[in-house]
Coordinates of C-alpha atoms and ligand atoms in Angstrom, one line a residue:
M1 CA 119.5 88.9 104.4
V2 CA 116.0 88.4 102.9
G3 CA 113.5 90.9 104.3
T4 CA 109.8 90.7 105.1
F5 CA 106.9 92.0 103.0
I6 CA 104.5 93.6 105.5
G7 CA 100.9 94.6 104.9
V8 CA 100.1 97.5 107.2
G9 CA 96.6 98.6 107.9
V10 CA 96.6 102.4 108.5
G11 CA 93.0 102.8 109.7
P12 CA 90.1 104.7 108.2
G13 CA 91.6 108.2 108.0
D14 CA 92.3 109.8 111.4
P15 CA 96.1 109.4 111.9
E16 CA 95.5 108.8 115.6
L17 CA 93.7 105.5 114.7
L18 CA 97.0 104.0 113.4
T19 CA 98.1 101.2 115.8
L20 CA 101.4 101.4 117.7
K21 CA 102.6 98.4 115.8
A22 CA 101.9 100.0 112.5
A23 CA 103.7 103.2 113.5
K24 CA 106.7 101.3 114.8
T25 CA 106.9 99.3 111.6
L26 CA 106.6 102.4 109.3
Q27 CA 109.4 104.0 111.3
A28 CA 111.7 101.0 110.7
V29 CA 111.2 99.6 107.2
D30 CA 113.5 100.3 104.3
V31 CA 110.7 100.8 101.7
I32 CA 107.1 101.8 101.9
C33 CA 104.8 100.8 99.0
V34 CA 101.9 103.1 98.3
P35 CA 99.0 101.8 96.2
K36 CA 97.4 104.3 93.8
S37 CA 94.6 104.1 91.3
Q38 CA 96.4 106.7 89.1
L39 CA 100.0 107.9 89.3
N40 CA 99.2 111.6 89.5
R41 CA 96.5 111.2 92.2
P42 CA 97.6 111.9 95.9
S43 CA 97.5 108.9 98.1
M44 CA 95.1 109.1 101.1
A45 CA 97.0 106.3 102.9
L46 CA 100.3 108.1 102.5
G47 CA 98.8 111.4 103.8
M48 CA 97.6 109.5 106.9
V49 CA 101.2 108.3 107.8
K50 CA 102.9 111.6 107.0
N51 CA 103.6 112.5 110.6
I52 CA 105.2 109.1 111.2
L53 CA 107.5 109.5 108.2
D54 CA 108.4 113.0 109.1
E55 CA 109.7 111.7 112.5
R56 CA 111.9 108.9 110.9
K57 CA 115.6 109.1 111.7
K58 CA 116.7 107.3 108.5
P59 CA 115.3 108.1 105.1
V60 CA 112.8 105.7 103.5
E61 CA 112.1 104.9 99.9
I62 CA 108.5 105.5 98.8
L63 CA 107.5 103.2 96.0
E64 CA 104.3 104.2 94.3
L65 CA 102.5 101.2 92.8
V66 CA 99.6 101.8 90.4
F67 CA 96.5 99.5 90.6
P68 CA 93.9 101.0 88.3
M69 CA 90.3 100.1 89.4
T70 CA 89.3 98.1 86.3
K71 CA 87.2 94.9 85.7
D72 CA 89.8 93.7 83.1
E73 CA 90.9 90.6 85.0
L74 CA 93.8 89.8 82.6
N75 CA 95.2 93.2 82.7
N76 CA 94.8 93.3 86.5
R77 CA 96.7 90.0 86.9
K78 CA 99.5 91.3 84.7
L79 CA 99.8 94.4 86.9
W80 CA 99.8 92.4 90.1
V81 CA 102.6 90.2 88.7
E82 CA 104.6 93.2 87.7
N83 CA 104.1 94.9 91.0
A84 CA 104.9 91.7 92.9
K85 CA 108.2 91.6 91.1
I86 CA 109.0 95.2 92.0
V87 CA 108.1 94.4 95.7
A88 CA 110.1 91.2 95.7
D89 CA 113.3 92.9 94.2
K90 CA 113.1 95.3 97.2
A91 CA 112.1 92.7 99.8
I92 CA 115.1 90.5 98.9
K93 CA 117.3 93.2 100.3
G94 CA 115.3 94.6 103.2
D95 CA 111.9 95.1 104.9
V96 CA 109.1 96.4 102.7
A97 CA 105.7 97.7 104.0
F98 CA 102.6 98.1 101.9
I99 CA 100.2 100.6 103.4
T100 CA 96.5 100.0 103.0
L101 CA 93.4 101.9 104.2
G102 CA 91.6 100.3 107.1
D103 CA 92.6 96.7 107.4
P104 CA 94.7 94.8 104.8
M105 CA 92.4 91.7 105.0
L106 CA 89.2 93.4 104.0
Y107 CA 88.6 94.4 100.3
S108 CA 92.2 95.5 99.9
T109 CA 94.5 95.6 96.9
F110 CA 97.1 94.2 99.2
L111 CA 95.4 90.8 99.2
Y112 CA 96.2 90.0 95.5
L113 CA 99.8 91.3 95.8
Y114 CA 100.2 89.2 99.0
E115 CA 99.0 86.0 97.3
C116 CA 101.2 86.7 94.2
V117 CA 104.4 87.4 96.3
K118 CA 103.6 84.3 98.5
E119 CA 103.4 82.0 95.5
T120 CA 106.1 83.4 93.3
Y121 CA 108.7 84.4 95.9
P122 CA 108.4 81.8 98.7
E123 CA 111.8 83.0 100.1
I124 CA 110.3 86.3 101.2
K125 CA 108.8 86.4 104.7
L126 CA 105.3 87.8 105.1
E127 CA 103.5 89.7 107.9
I128 CA 100.2 91.4 108.2
I129 CA 99.5 94.2 110.7
P130 CA 95.8 94.7 111.2
G131 CA 94.2 98.1 111.1
V132 CA 91.0 99.8 112.3
T133 CA 88.6 99.0 109.5
S134 CA 86.1 101.5 108.1
V135 CA 83.4 99.1 109.3
T136 CA 84.1 99.6 113.0
A137 CA 85.0 103.3 112.5
V138 CA 81.6 103.9 110.9
A139 CA 79.8 102.1 113.7
A140 CA 81.6 104.4 116.2
S141 CA 80.9 107.6 114.3
S142 CA 77.2 106.8 113.8
K143 CA 77.0 105.3 117.3
L144 CA 75.2 102.3 115.9
P145 CA 76.3 98.8 117.2
L146 CA 77.2 96.3 114.4
A147 CA 75.7 93.3 116.3
E148 CA 74.4 92.3 119.7
K149 CA 73.6 88.9 121.2
E150 CA 72.7 86.4 118.5
E151 CA 72.4 89.0 115.7
V152 CA 74.0 88.3 112.3
V153 CA 76.0 91.0 110.7
T154 CA 76.7 90.9 107.0
I155 CA 79.2 92.9 105.1
M156 CA 78.7 93.4 101.3
P157 CA 79.9 95.6 98.5
S158 CA 77.2 97.9 97.1
N159 CA 77.6 96.7 93.5
L160 CA 75.9 93.3 93.9
T161 CA 72.8 92.6 91.9
P162 CA 69.4 93.4 93.5
T163 CA 68.6 89.6 93.6
H164 CA 71.9 88.9 95.4
I165 CA 71.3 91.7 97.9
E166 CA 67.7 90.6 98.6
E167 CA 68.8 86.9 99.2
V168 CA 71.6 87.8 101.5
A169 CA 69.6 90.5 103.4
K170 CA 66.9 87.9 104.3
H171 CA 69.5 86.2 106.6
A172 CA 71.0 89.4 108.1
D173 CA 70.0 91.4 111.2
N174 CA 72.4 94.1 110.3
I175 CA 74.0 94.9 107.0
V176 CA 77.1 96.9 106.2
F177 CA 77.3 98.2 102.7
M178 CA 80.8 99.1 101.5
K179 CA 82.2 100.6 98.3
C180 CA 80.0 103.4 97.2
A181 CA 77.3 103.1 99.8
H182 CA 75.8 106.3 98.5
H183 CA 73.7 104.0 96.4
I184 CA 71.7 103.2 99.6
R185 CA 68.5 104.8 98.1
E186 CA 68.4 102.0 95.5
F187 CA 68.4 99.4 98.2
I188 CA 65.3 100.6 100.1
S189 CA 62.7 98.5 98.1
I190 CA 65.1 95.5 98.1
L191 CA 65.5 95.6 101.9
L192 CA 61.8 96.0 102.4
K193 CA 61.3 92.7 100.6
S194 CA 63.9 91.0 102.9
G195 CA 62.5 91.6 106.3
F196 CA 63.7 95.2 106.9
S197 CA 61.0 97.8 107.6
K198 CA 60.6 101.5 107.0
D199 CA 61.5 102.0 110.7
S200 CA 64.8 100.1 110.3
T201 CA 67.7 102.4 111.4
V202 CA 70.2 103.5 108.7
A203 CA 73.5 105.3 109.0
L204 CA 75.4 106.6 106.0
V205 CA 78.9 107.8 106.8
K206 CA 81.2 109.4 104.3
R207 CA 84.9 110.1 104.8
C208 CA 84.7 108.6 108.2
T209 CA 87.1 110.1 110.9
L210 CA 88.5 112.5 108.3
P211 CA 88.1 116.3 108.8
N212 CA 85.2 116.4 106.2
E213 CA 83.3 113.4 107.7
K214 CA 79.6 113.4 107.1
V215 CA 77.2 111.3 109.2
L216 CA 73.5 110.7 108.4
V217 CA 71.4 108.6 110.7
G218 CA 67.7 108.0 110.4
K219 CA 64.9 105.6 109.3
L220 CA 65.0 103.5 106.1
G221 CA 61.7 105.0 105.1
D222 CA 63.3 108.5 105.2
V223 CA 66.4 107.8 103.2
G224 CA 64.7 108.9 100.0
K225 CA 64.6 112.5 101.3
W226 CA 68.3 112.5 102.2
D227 CA 70.7 114.7 100.3
I228 CA 73.3 112.1 99.2
S229 CA 76.1 113.0 96.8
E230 CA 78.4 110.4 95.2
D231 CA 81.3 109.3 97.4
Y232 CA 83.5 106.2 97.0
F233 CA 84.5 106.6 100.6
S234 CA 81.1 105.8 102.1
V235 CA 79.8 103.0 104.2
A236 CA 76.1 102.4 105.3
I237 CA 74.8 100.3 108.2
V238 CA 71.2 99.2 108.1
K239 CA 69.7 97.5 111.1
K240 CA 66.5 95.4 111.2
S241 CA 64.1 97.0 113.7
K242 CA 64.0 95.5 117.1
V243 CA 62.3 96.4 120.4
P244 CA 64.6 98.9 122.1
I245 CA 65.7 98.2 125.7
H246 CA 64.8 101.1 128.0
W247 CA 67.3 101.8 130.8
K248 CA 65.7 104.8 132.5
Q249 CA 64.7 103.9 136.0
N250 CA 60.9 103.6 136.4
G251 CA 60.3 102.2 139.9
N252 CA 61.7 98.7 139.6
G253 CA 65.3 100.0 139.2
C254 CA 66.2 98.5 135.8
G255 CA 63.9 100.0 133.2
Y256 CA 61.8 96.9 132.8
K257 CA 58.1 97.6 132.3
Ligands
SAM301 C1 88.7 98.9 98.8 S1 87.7 99.0 100.2 C2 88.9 99.1 101.5 C3 88.3 98.7 102.9 C4 89.4 98.8 104.0 N1 90.4 97.8 103.8 C5 88.8 98.7 105.4 O1 89.2 97.9 106.2 O2 88.0 99.6 105.7 C6 87.2 100.7 100.1 C7 85.9 101.0 100.8 O3 86.1 101.1 102.1 C8 85.2 102.0 102.7 N2 86.0 103.1 103.3 C9 87.3 103.0 103.6 N3 87.7 104.1 104.3 C10 86.6 104.8 104.5 C11 86.3 106.0 105.3 N4 87.2 106.7 105.9 N5 85.0 106.4 105.3 C12 84.0 105.8 104.7 N6 84.2 104.6 104.0 C13 85.5 104.2 103.9 C14 84.4 102.6 101.5 O4 83.2 101.8 101.4 C15 85.3 102.3 100.4 O5 84.5 102.2 99.2

């Protein structure tokens, strides 16, 4: 019987942020695919599901798939096609999960593999299990809301050109920078041209929900003084300034002046 290829979001790092559905799936599938940028590097996603795998009653095949982070589109496509064939050969015989950090539908290697399998092997069933994304995890760790009321929240990778960032930022109330957000210092002058101010609140979170998590929260004007080391696993939230609502009771019972 043909199996299902399942993209499983395993959350941002803390194994307790894995959904019940993800845990149940990982306990039941025949094969678990683990994406890696290099074969000899440990997989963060695999480490996060270790406890689940230790509790499994029947053994599982772990299939390491290498996806080097390169800008060589042709080579990348070749690798996705090769990896899709490896996945399909397994999924023809049983259920195959592909674990991915955060959510599978946000900047994930899974997306290309999913499209390739969908088009090339239409007989294989497909399923996606959402995960807690680093975006919401970072908002929780920094205690900064992503959006309220009519606010617009924009998510972007940190490697866009300054012109692109400036243009997009003009239309955003809150921005989430992903993929190497430690570059945040370079965005200060761009954001100041796009309606953000030195008082705009910024959070930079590295290794969110992991034991070595680092959270920095402050004003855009002060980011230049922050001690920021390079870290691919970093996300920044920048909020345009707004008049804060005061909740402390001041006589009329609701904090209104
Ligand atoms: C390829 S994207 C994957 C995003 C993922 N699918 C998600 O839903 O969060 C990798 C980027 O996600 C962010 N990221 C993922 N996990 C993170 C974590 N635990 N702490 C901080 N940033 C994280 C970083 O910006 C990193 O460069």
